Coordinates of C-alpha atoms and ligand atoms in Angstrom, one line a residue:
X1417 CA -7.5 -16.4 -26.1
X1418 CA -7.2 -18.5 -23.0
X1419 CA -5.4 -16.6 -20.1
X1420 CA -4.5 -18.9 -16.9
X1421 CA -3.2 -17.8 -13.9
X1422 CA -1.2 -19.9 -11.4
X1423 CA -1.7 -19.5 -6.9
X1424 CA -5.3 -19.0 -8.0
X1425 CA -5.9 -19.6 -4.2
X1426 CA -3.9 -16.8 -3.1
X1427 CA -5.2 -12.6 -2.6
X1428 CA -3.2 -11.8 -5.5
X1429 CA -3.9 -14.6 -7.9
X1430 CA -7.6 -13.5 -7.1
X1431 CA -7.2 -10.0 -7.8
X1432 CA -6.4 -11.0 -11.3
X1433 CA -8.7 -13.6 -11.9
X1434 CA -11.1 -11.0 -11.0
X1435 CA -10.1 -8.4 -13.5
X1436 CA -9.6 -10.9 -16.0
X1437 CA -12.7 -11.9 -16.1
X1438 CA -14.4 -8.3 -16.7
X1439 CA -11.4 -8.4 -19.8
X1440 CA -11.9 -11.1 -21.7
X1441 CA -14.8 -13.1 -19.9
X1442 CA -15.1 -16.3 -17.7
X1443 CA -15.3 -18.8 -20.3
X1444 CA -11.4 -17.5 -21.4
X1445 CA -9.6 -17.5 -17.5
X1446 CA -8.2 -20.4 -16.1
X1447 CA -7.0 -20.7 -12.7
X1448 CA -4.1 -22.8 -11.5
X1449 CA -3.9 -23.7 -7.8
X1450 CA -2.1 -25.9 -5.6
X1451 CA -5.6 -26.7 -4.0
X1452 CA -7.9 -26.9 -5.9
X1453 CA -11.2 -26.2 -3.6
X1454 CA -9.8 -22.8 -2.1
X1455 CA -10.1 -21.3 -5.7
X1456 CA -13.5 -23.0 -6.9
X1457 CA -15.1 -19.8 -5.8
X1458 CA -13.9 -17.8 -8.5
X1459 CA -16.1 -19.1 -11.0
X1460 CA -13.5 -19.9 -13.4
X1461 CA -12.0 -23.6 -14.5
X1462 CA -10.0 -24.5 -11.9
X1463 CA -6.3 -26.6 -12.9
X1464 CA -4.0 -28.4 -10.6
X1465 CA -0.7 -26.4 -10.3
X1466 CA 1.9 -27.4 -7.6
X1467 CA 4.7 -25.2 -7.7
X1468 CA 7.7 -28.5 -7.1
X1469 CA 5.4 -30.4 -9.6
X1470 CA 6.3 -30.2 -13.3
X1471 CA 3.4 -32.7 -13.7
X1472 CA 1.0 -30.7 -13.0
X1473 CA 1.8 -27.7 -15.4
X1474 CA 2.5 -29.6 -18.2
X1475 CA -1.0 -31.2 -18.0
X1476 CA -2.5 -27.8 -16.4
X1477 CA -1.1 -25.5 -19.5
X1478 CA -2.5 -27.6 -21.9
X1479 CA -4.3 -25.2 -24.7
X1480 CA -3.2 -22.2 -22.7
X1481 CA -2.2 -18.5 -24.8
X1482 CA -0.8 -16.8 -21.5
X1483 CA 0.0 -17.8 -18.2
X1484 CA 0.7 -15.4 -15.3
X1485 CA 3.2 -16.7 -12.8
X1486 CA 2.6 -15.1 -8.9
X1487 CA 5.8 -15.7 -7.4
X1488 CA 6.0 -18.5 -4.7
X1489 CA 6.2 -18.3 -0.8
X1490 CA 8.7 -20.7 -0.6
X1491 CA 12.7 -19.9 0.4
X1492 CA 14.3 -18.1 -2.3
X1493 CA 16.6 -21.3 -3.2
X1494 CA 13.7 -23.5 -3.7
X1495 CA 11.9 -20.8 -5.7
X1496 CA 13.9 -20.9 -8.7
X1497 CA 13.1 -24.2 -9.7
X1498 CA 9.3 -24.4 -8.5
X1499 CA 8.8 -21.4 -11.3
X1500 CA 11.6 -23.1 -13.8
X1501 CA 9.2 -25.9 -13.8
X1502 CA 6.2 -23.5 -15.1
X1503 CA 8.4 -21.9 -17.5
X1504 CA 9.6 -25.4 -18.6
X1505 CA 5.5 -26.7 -19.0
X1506 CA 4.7 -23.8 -20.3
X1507 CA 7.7 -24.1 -23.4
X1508 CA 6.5 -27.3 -24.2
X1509 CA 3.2 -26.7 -24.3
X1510 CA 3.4 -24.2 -26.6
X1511 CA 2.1 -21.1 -24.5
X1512 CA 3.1 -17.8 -26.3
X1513 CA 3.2 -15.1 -23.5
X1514 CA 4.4 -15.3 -20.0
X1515 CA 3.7 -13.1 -17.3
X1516 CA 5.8 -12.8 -14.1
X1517 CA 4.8 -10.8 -10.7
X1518 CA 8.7 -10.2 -9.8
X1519 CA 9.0 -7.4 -6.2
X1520 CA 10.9 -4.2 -6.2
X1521 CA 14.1 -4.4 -4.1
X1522 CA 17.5 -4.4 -3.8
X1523 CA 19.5 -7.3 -4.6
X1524 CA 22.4 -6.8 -1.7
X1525 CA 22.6 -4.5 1.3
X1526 CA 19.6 -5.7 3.4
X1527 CA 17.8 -9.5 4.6
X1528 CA 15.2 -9.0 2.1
X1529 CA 18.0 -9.3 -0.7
X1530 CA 18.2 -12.9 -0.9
X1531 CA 14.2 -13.0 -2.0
X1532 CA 14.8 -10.2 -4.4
X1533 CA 17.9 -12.2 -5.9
X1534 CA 15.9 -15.3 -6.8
X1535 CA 12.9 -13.0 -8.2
X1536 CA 15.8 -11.2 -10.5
X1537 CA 17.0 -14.4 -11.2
X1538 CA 13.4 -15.9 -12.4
X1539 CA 13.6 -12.7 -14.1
X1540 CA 16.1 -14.0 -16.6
X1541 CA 14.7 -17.1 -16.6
X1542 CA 11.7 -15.8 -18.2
X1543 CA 13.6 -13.5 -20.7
X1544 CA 15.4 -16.4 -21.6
X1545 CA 12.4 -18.5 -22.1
X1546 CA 11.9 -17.4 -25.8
X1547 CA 8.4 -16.6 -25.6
X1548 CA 7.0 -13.6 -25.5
X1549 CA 6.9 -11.5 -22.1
X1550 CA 6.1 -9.4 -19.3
X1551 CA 7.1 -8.7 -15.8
X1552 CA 5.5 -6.2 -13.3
X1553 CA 7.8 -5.6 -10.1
X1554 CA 5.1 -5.4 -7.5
X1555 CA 5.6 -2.5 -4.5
X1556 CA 4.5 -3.6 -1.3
X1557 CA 1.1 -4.5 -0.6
X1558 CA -1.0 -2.1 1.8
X1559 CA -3.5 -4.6 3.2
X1560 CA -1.4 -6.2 6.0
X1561 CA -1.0 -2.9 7.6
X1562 CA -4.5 -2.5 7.0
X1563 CA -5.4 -5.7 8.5
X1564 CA -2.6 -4.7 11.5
X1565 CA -4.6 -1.9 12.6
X1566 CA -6.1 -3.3 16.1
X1567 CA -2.2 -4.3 17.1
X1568 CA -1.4 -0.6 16.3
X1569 CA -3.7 0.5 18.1
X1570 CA -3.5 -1.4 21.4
X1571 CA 0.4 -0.7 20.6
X1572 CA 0.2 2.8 20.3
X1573 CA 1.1 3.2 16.6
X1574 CA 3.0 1.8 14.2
X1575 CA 6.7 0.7 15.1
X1576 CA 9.8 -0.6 12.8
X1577 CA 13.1 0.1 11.1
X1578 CA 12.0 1.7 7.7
X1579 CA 12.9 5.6 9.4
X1580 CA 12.1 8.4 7.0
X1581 CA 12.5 5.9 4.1
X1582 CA 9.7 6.4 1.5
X1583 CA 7.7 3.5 0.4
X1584 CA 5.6 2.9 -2.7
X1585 CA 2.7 1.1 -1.3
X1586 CA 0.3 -0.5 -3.7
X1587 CA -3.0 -3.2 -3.7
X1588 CA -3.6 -6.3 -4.9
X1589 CA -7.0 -5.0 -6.9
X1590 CA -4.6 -2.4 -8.0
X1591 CA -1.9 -4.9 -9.1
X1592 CA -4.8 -6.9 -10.6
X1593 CA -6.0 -4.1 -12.8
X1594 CA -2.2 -3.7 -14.0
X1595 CA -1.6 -7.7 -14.6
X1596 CA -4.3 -8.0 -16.6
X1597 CA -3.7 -4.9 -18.6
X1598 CA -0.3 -6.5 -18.7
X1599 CA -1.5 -10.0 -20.2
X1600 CA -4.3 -8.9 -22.8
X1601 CA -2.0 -5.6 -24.1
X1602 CA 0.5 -7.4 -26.8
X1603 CA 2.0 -3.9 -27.1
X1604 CA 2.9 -4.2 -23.3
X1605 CA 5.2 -6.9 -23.9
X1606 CA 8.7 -7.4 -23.2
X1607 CA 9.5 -5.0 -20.9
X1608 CA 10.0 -5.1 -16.8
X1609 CA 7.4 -2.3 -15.0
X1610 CA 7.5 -1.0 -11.1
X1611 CA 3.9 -1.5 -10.1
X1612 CA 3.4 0.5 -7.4
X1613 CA 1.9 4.2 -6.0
X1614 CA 3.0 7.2 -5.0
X1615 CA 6.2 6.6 -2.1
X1616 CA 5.3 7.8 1.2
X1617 CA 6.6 7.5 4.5
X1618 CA 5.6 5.4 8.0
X1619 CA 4.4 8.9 9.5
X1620 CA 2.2 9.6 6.2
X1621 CA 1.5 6.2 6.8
X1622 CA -0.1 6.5 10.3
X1623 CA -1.9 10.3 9.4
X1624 CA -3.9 8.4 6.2
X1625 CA -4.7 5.5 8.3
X1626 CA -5.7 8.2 11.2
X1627 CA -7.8 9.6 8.7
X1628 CA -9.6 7.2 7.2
X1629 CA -10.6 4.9 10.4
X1630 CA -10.5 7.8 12.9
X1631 CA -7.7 6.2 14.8
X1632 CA -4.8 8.5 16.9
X1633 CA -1.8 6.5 15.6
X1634 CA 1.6 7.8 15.5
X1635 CA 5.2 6.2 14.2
X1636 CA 8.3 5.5 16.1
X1637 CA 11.4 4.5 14.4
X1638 CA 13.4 1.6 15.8
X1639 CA 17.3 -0.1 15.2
X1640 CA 17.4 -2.6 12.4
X1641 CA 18.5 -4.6 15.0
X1642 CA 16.1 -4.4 17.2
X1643 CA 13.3 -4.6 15.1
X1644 CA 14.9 -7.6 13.4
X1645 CA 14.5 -9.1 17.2
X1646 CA 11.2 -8.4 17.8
X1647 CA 10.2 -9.5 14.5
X1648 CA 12.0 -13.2 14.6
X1649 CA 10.5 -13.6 18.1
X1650 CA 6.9 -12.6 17.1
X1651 CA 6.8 -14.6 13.8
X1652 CA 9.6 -16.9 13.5
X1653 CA 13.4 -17.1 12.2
X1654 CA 12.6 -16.9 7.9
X1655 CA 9.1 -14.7 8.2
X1656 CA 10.4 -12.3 11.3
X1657 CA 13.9 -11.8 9.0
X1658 CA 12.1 -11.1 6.1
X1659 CA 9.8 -8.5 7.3
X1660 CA 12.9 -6.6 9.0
X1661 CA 14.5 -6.9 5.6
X1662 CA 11.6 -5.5 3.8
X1663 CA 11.6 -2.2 6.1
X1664 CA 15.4 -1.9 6.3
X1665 CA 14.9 -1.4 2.8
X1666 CA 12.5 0.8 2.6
X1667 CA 14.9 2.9 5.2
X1668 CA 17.5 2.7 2.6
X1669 CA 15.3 3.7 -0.2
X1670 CA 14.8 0.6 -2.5
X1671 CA 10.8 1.3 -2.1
X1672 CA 11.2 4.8 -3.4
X1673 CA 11.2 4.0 -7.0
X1674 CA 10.0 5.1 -10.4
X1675 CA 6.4 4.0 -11.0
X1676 CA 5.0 2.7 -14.7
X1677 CA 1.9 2.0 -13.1
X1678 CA -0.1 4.3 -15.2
X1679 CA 1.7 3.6 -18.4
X1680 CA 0.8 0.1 -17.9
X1681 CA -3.1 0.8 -16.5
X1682 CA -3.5 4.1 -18.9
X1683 CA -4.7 5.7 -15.5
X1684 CA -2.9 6.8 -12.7
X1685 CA -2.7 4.6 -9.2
X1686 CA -5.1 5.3 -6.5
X1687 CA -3.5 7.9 -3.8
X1688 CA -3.0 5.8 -0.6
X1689 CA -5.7 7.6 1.3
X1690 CA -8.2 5.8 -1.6
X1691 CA -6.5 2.3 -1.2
X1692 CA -7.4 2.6 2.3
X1693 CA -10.8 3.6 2.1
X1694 CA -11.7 1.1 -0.4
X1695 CA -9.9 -1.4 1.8
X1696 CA -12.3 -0.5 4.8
X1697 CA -15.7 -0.6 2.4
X1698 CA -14.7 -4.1 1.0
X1699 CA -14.1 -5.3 5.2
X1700 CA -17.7 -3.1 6.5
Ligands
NAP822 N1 4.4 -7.2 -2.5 C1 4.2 -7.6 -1.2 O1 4.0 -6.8 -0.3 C2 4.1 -9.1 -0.9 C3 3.8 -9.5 0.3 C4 3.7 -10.9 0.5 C5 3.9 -11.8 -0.5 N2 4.3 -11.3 -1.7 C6 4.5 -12.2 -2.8 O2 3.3 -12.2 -3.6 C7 2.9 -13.5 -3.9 C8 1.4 -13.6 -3.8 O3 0.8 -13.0 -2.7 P1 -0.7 -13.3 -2.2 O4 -1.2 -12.0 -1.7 O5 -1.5 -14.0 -3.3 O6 -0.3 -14.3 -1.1 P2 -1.3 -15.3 -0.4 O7 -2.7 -14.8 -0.4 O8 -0.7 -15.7 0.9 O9 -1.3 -16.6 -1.3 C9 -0.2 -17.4 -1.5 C10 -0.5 -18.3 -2.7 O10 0.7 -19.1 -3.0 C11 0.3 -20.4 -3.2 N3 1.4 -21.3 -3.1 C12 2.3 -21.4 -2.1 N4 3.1 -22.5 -2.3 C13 2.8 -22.9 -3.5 C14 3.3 -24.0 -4.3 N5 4.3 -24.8 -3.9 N6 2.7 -24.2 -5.5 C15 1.7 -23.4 -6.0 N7 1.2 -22.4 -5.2 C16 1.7 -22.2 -4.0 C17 -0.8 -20.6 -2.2 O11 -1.5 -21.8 -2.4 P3 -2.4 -22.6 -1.3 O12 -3.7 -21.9 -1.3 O13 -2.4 -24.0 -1.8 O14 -1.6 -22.4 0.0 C18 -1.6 -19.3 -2.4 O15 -2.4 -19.4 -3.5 C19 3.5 -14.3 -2.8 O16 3.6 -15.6 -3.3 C20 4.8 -13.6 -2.5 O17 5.8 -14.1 -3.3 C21 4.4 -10.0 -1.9

């Protein structure tokens, strides 16, 4: 069984790859990447995979069982298509199972919606595909407020618009272990999971962070509107809109979901206080 797995450059793509390999071996995991040479280091046959190139999957799926799609990066219009043209390659070359990492969200109400539509929409592309699949609907990754940590602390604490909204935080090693739970499971097929732990809040937030790196951090709620501000001048008009969108969510609860996690992983997910502690031994 031959398992490829496409953005084999990216954190996530590599999470997977990782647990893969401990699944079904080296020899069976192929990654896909858009460059090449970032993803040599995995070990693993390494396949040219553009997203906007059809090209490339139909030669880069050639005797491939499964393939995993990681969402793209790109705006949520030009997404559509870039993973239309997996699904396509992957029809054609005869691939039985499909995998897609979608994102929980709501589809209206905040400026994250528009990203969340064109994941739903790839959604049905991939139920519509006719072969057999899966989709996990990933929570929101911890590791860039991990990675944050100096600006909270020379700023105090941590600052945005998500209010007492309750988030499901979750990992990419974590979302690795599920995805490739996900992809070697047949009996885990054709049904959409929320991947993600147990919801908590910014302040919760800030005290397991406080705990685990000894910092004094504390979290103060701001306007949608202002954070939206701050946000487009710090990292641009689409990134700075996006992240205000993701934590005006959050303050309207579109984090606080269900989890399947452990039905998918047949163990429960790691509490946020372990995420964080294995995040600081991997950095040390
Ligand atoms: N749940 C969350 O909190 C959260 C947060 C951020 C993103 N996301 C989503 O999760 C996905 C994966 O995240 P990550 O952690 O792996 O991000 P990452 O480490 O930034 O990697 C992004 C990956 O996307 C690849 N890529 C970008 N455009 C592409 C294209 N046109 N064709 C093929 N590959 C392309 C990049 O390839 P190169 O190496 O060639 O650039 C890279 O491998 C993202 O794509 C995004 O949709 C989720």
């Amino acid at each position: 069984m031959k398992i490829a797995v496409t953005s084999a450059s990216g954190k996530l793509g590599e999470a997977i790859i990782k647990q893969l390999i401990k699944e079904i071996g080296k020899e069976n995991v192929i990654g896909i990447a858009r460059t090449p040479s970032k993803a040599a280091h995995l070990g693993v046959e390494i396949r040219e995979g553009d997203y906007n190139n059809r090209e490339h999957f139909n030669n880069a799926l050639q005797g491939v069982d499964a393939v995993l799609l990681v969402s793209g990066m790109d705006e949520p219009q030009k997404r559509i298509q870039q993973h239309r043209n997996v699904i396509e390659a992957a029809k054609q070359n005869n691939v039985k199972k499909i995998v897609y990492t979608s994102i929980i969200g709501d589809e209206t109400g905040t400026a994250f919606s528009p990203i969340v539509q064109s994941n739903r929409q790839t959604e049905k592309d991939i139920q519509a595909s006719g072969l057999v699949w899966a989709i996990g609907r990933n929570g929101i990754y911890i590791e860039p407020d991990l990675e944050y940590i100096d600006t909270y602390i020379k700023e105090g604490g941590i600052s945005n618009c998500a209010g007492d909204g309750k988030c499901g935080y979750t990992s990419r090693p974590e979302l690795g272990y599920a995805y490739a739970q996900i992809l070697v499971n047949e009996k885990l097929s054709g049904e959409v999971y929320n991947l993600a732990g147990e919801a908590i809040t910014q302040s919760e937030l800030a005290d397991f962070i406080n705990q685990a790196y000894q910092t004094n951090l504390t979290y103060t709620s701001v306007s949608v509107e202002d954070y939206k501000k701050e946000r487009v001048a710090a990292l641009g008009d689409f990134i700075g809109t996006v992240i205000a969108g993701i934590y005006e969510g959050i303050q309207k609860g579109a984090n606080n979901v269900k989890s399947d996690f452990t039905r998918v992983a047949g163990r429960a997910h790691q509490d946020p206080l372990e995420m964080i502690q294995n995040f600081k031994t991997e950095k040390a």
